[in-house]
PDB file of C-alpha atoms and ligand atoms in Angstrom:
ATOM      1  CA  UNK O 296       1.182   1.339   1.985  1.00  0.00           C
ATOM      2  CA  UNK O 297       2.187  -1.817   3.758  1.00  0.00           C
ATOM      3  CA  UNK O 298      -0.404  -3.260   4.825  1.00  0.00           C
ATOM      4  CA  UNK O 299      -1.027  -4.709   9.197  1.00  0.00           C
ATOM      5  CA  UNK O 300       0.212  -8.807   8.292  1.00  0.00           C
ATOM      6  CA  UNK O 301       3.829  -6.730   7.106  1.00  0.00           C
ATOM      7  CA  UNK O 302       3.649  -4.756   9.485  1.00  0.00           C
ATOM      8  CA  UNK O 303       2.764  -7.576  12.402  1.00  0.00           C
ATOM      9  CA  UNK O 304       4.953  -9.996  10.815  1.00  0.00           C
ATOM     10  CA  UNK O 305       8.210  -7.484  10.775  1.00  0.00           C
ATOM     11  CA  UNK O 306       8.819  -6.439   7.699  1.00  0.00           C
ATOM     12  CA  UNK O 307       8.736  -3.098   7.348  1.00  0.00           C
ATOM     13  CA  UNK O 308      12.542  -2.991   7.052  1.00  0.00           C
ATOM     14  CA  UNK O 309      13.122  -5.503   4.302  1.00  0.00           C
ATOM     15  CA  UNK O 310      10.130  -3.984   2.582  1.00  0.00           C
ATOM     16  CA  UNK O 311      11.650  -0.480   2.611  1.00  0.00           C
ATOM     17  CA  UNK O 312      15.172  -1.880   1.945  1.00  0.00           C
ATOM     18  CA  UNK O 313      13.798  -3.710  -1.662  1.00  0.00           C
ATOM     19  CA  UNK O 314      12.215  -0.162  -2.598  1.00  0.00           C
ATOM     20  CA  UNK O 315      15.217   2.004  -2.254  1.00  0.00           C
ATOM     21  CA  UNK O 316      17.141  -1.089  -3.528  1.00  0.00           C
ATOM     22  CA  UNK O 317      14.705  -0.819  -6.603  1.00  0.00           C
ATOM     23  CA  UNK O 318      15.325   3.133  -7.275  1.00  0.00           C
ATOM     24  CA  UNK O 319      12.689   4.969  -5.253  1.00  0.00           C
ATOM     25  CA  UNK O 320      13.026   7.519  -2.594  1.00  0.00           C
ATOM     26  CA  UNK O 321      11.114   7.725   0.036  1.00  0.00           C
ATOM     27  CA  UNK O 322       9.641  11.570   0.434  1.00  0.00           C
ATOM     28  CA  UNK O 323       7.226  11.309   2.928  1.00  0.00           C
ATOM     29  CA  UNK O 324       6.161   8.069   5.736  1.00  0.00           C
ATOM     30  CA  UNK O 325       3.994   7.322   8.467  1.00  0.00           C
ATOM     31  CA  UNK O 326       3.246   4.476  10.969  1.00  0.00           C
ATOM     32  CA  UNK O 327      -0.310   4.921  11.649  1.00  0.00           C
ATOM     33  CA  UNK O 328      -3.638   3.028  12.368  1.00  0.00           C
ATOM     34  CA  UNK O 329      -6.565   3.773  10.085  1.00  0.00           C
ATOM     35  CA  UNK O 330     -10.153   3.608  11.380  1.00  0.00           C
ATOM     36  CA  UNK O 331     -12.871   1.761   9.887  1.00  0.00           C
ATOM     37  CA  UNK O 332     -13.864   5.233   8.127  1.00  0.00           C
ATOM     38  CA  UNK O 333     -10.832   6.034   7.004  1.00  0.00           C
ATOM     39  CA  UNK O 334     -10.449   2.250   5.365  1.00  0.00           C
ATOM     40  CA  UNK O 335     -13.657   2.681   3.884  1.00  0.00           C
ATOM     41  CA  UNK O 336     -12.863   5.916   2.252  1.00  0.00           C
ATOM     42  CA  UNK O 337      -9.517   4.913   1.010  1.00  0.00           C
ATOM     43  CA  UNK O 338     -11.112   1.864  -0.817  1.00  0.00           C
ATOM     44  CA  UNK O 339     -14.442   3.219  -1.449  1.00  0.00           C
ATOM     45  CA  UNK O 340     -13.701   2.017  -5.188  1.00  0.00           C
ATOM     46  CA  UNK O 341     -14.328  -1.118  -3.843  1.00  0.00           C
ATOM     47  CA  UNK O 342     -17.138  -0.655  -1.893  1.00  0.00           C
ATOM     48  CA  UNK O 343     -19.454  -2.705  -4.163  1.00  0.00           C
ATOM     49  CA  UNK O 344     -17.051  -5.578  -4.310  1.00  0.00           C
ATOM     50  CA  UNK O 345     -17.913  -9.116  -1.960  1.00  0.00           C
ATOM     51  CA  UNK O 346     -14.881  -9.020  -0.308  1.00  0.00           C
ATOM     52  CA  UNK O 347     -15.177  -5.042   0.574  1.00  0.00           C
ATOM     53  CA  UNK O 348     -16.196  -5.628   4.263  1.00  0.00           C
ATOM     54  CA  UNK O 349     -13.038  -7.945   4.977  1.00  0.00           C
ATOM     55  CA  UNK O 350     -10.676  -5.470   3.515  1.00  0.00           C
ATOM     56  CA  UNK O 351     -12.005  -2.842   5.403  1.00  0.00           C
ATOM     57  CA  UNK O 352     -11.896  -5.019   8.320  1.00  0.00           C
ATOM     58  CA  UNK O 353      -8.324  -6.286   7.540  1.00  0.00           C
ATOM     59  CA  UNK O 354      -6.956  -2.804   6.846  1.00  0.00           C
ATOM     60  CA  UNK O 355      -7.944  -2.012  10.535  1.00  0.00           C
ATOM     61  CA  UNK O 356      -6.399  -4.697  12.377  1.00  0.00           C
ATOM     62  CA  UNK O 357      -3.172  -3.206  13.216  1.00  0.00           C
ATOM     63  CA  UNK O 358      -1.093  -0.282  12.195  1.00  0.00           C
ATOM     64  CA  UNK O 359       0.002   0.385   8.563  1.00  0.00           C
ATOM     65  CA  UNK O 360       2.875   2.399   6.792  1.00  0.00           C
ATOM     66  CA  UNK O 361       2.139   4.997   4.734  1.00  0.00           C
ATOM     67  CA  UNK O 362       4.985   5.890   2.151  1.00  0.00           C
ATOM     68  CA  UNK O 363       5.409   8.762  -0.937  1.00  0.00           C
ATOM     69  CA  UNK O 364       7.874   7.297  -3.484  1.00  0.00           C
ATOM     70  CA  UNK O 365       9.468   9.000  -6.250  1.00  0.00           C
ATOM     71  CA  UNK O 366      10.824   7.779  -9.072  1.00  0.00           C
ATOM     72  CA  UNK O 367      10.856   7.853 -12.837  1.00  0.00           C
ATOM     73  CA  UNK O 368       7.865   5.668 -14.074  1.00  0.00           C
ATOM     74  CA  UNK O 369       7.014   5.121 -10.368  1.00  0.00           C
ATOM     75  CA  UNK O 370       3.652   3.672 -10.702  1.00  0.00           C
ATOM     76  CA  UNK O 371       4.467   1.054 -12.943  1.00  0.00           C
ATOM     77  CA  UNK O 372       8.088  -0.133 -11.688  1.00  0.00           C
ATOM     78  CA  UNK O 373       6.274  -0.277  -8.301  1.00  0.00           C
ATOM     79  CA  UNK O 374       3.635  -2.306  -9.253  1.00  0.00           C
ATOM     80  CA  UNK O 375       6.186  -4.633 -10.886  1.00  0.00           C
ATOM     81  CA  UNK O 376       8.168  -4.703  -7.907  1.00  0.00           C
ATOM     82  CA  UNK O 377       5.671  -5.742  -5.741  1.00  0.00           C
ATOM     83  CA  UNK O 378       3.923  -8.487  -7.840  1.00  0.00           C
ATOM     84  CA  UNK O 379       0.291  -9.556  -8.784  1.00  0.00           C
ATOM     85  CA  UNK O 380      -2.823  -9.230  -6.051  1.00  0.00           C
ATOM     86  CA  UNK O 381      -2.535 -12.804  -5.268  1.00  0.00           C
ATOM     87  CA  UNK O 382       0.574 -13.761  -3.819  1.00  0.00           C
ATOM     88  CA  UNK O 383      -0.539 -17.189  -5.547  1.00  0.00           C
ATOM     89  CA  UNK O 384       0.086 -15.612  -8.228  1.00  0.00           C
ATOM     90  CA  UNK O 385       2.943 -13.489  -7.524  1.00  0.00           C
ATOM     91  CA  UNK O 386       6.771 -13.102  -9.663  1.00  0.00           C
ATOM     92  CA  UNK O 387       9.313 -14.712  -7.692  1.00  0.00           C
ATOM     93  CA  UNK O 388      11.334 -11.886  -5.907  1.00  0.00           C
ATOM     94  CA  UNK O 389       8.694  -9.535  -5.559  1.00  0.00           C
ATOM     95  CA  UNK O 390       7.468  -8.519  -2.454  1.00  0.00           C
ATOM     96  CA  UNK O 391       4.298 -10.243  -2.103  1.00  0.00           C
ATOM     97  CA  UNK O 392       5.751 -13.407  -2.922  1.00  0.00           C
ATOM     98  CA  UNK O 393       8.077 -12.419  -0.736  1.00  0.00           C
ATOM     99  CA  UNK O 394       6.071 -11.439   2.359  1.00  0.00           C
ATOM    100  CA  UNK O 395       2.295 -11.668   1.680  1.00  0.00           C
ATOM    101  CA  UNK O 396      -0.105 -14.350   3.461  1.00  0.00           C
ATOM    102  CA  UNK O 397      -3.548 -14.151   1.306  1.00  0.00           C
ATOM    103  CA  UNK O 398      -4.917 -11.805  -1.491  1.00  0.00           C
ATOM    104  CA  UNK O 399      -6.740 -10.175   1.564  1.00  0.00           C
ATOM    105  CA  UNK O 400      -3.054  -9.870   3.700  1.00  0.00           C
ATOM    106  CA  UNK O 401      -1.283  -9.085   0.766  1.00  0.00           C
ATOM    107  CA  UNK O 402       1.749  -6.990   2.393  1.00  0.00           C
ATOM    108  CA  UNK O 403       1.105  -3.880  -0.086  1.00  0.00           C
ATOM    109  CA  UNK O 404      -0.414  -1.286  -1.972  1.00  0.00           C
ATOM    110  CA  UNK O 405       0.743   0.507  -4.592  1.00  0.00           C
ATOM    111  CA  UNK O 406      -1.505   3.542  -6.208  1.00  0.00           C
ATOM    112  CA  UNK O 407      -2.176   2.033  -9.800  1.00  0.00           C
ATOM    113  CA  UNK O 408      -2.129   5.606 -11.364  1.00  0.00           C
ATOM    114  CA  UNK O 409      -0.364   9.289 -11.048  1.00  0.00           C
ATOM    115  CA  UNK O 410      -3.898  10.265 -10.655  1.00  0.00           C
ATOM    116  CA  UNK O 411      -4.568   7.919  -7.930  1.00  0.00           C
ATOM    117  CA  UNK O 412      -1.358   7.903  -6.581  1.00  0.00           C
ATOM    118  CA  UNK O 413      -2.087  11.938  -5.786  1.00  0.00           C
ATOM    119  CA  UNK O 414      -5.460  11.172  -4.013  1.00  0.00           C
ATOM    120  CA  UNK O 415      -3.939   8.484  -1.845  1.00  0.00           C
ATOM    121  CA  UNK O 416      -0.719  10.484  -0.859  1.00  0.00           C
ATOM    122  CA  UNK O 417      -3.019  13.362   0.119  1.00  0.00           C
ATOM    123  CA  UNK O 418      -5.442  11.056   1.818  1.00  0.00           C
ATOM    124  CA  UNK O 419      -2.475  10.150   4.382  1.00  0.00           C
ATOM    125  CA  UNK O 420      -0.171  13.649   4.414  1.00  0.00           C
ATOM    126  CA  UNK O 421      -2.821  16.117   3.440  1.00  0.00           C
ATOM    127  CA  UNK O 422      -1.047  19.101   3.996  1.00  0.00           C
ATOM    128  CA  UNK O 423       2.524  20.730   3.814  1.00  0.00           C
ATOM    129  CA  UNK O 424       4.163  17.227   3.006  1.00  0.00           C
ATOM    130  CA  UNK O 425       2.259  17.415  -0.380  1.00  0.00           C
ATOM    131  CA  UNK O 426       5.210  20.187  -0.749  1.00  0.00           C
ATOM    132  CA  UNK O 427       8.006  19.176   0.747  1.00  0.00           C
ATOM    133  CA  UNK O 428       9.333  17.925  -2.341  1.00  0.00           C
TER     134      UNK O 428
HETATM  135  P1  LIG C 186      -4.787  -3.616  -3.118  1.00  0.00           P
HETATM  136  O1  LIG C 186      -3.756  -3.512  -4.154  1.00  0.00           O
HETATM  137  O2  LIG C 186      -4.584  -2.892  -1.846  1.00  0.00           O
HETATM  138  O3  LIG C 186      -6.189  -3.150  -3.740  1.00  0.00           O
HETATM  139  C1  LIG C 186      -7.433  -3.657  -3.313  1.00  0.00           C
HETATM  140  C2  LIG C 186      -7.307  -4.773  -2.335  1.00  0.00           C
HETATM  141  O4  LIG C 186      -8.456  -5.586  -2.189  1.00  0.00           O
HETATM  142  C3  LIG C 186      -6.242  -5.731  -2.829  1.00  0.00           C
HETATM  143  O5  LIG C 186      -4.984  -5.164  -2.748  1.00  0.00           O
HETATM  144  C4  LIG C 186      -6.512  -6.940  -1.960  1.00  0.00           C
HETATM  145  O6  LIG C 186      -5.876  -6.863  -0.702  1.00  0.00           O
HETATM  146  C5  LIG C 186      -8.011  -6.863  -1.765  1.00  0.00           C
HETATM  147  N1  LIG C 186      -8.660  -7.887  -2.570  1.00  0.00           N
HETATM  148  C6  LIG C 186      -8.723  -7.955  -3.905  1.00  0.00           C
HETATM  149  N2  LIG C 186      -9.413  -9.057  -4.298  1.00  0.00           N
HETATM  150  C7  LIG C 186      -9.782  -9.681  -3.160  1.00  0.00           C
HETATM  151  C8  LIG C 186     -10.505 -10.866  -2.884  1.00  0.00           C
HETATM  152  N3  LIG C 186     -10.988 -11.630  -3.876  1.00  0.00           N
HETATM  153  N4  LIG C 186     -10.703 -11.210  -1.588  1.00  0.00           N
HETATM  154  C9  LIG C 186     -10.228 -10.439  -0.592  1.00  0.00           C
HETATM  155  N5  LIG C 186      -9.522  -9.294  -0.786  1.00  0.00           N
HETATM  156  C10 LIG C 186      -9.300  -8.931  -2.052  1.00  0.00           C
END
């Protein structure tokens, strides 16, 4: 998911560009906006964390893009690709080093497991795109 300061900031492109450059392929996107619900739900994991209320209210300022990669090893190479939580903290080259502004604004997710990675892709394409591959 790239996350609204990417998205506000204008770079969706160069985001995308880096994944396919890194071996993935796309199989399913979305511009959308979540609701305050809908952030909620997709962090719930969070929910008992301090900083849960900002995320959720981050994650609703402004639209996000939804993406299904594929790729061999995807959920690991992706998480590699796009560098540590804190862009402070970040690889050079990766993408939040790249493009994020805080831990909170931090340009990306990436699922950090096939299991999750199922959830979350259903979460945003629930239904026949779950297949279209
Ligand atoms: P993400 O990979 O989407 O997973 C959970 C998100 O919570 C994380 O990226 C950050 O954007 C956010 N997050 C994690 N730690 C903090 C923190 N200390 N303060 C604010 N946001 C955080």
């Amino acid at each position: 998911m790239i996350k609204p300061d990417a998205v506000e900031n204008g770079h969706i492109g160069a985001i995308l560009e880096k994944i396919n450059g890194a071996g993935f392929r796309i199989v399913a996107m979305k511009l959308t906006q979540l609701s305050r619900n809908e952030a909620g739900q997709f962090y719930a994991v969070h929910a008992e964390r301090p900083f849960y209320g900002e995320l959720v209210e981050y994650m609703t300022s402004g639209p996000i893009v939804a993406d299904i990669l594929e790729k061999e090893n995807a959920v690991a190479d992706f998480r590699t690709l796009i560098g540590a939580t804190n862009p402070a903290e970040a690889a050079e080259g990766t993408i939040r080093k790249l493009y994020a502004q805080s831990i909170a604004a931090n340009a990306i997710h990436g699922s950090d497991s096939d299991e999750n990675a199922a959830i979350e892709g259903a979460f945003f394409f629930g239904g026949r795109e779950q297949y279209a591959y």
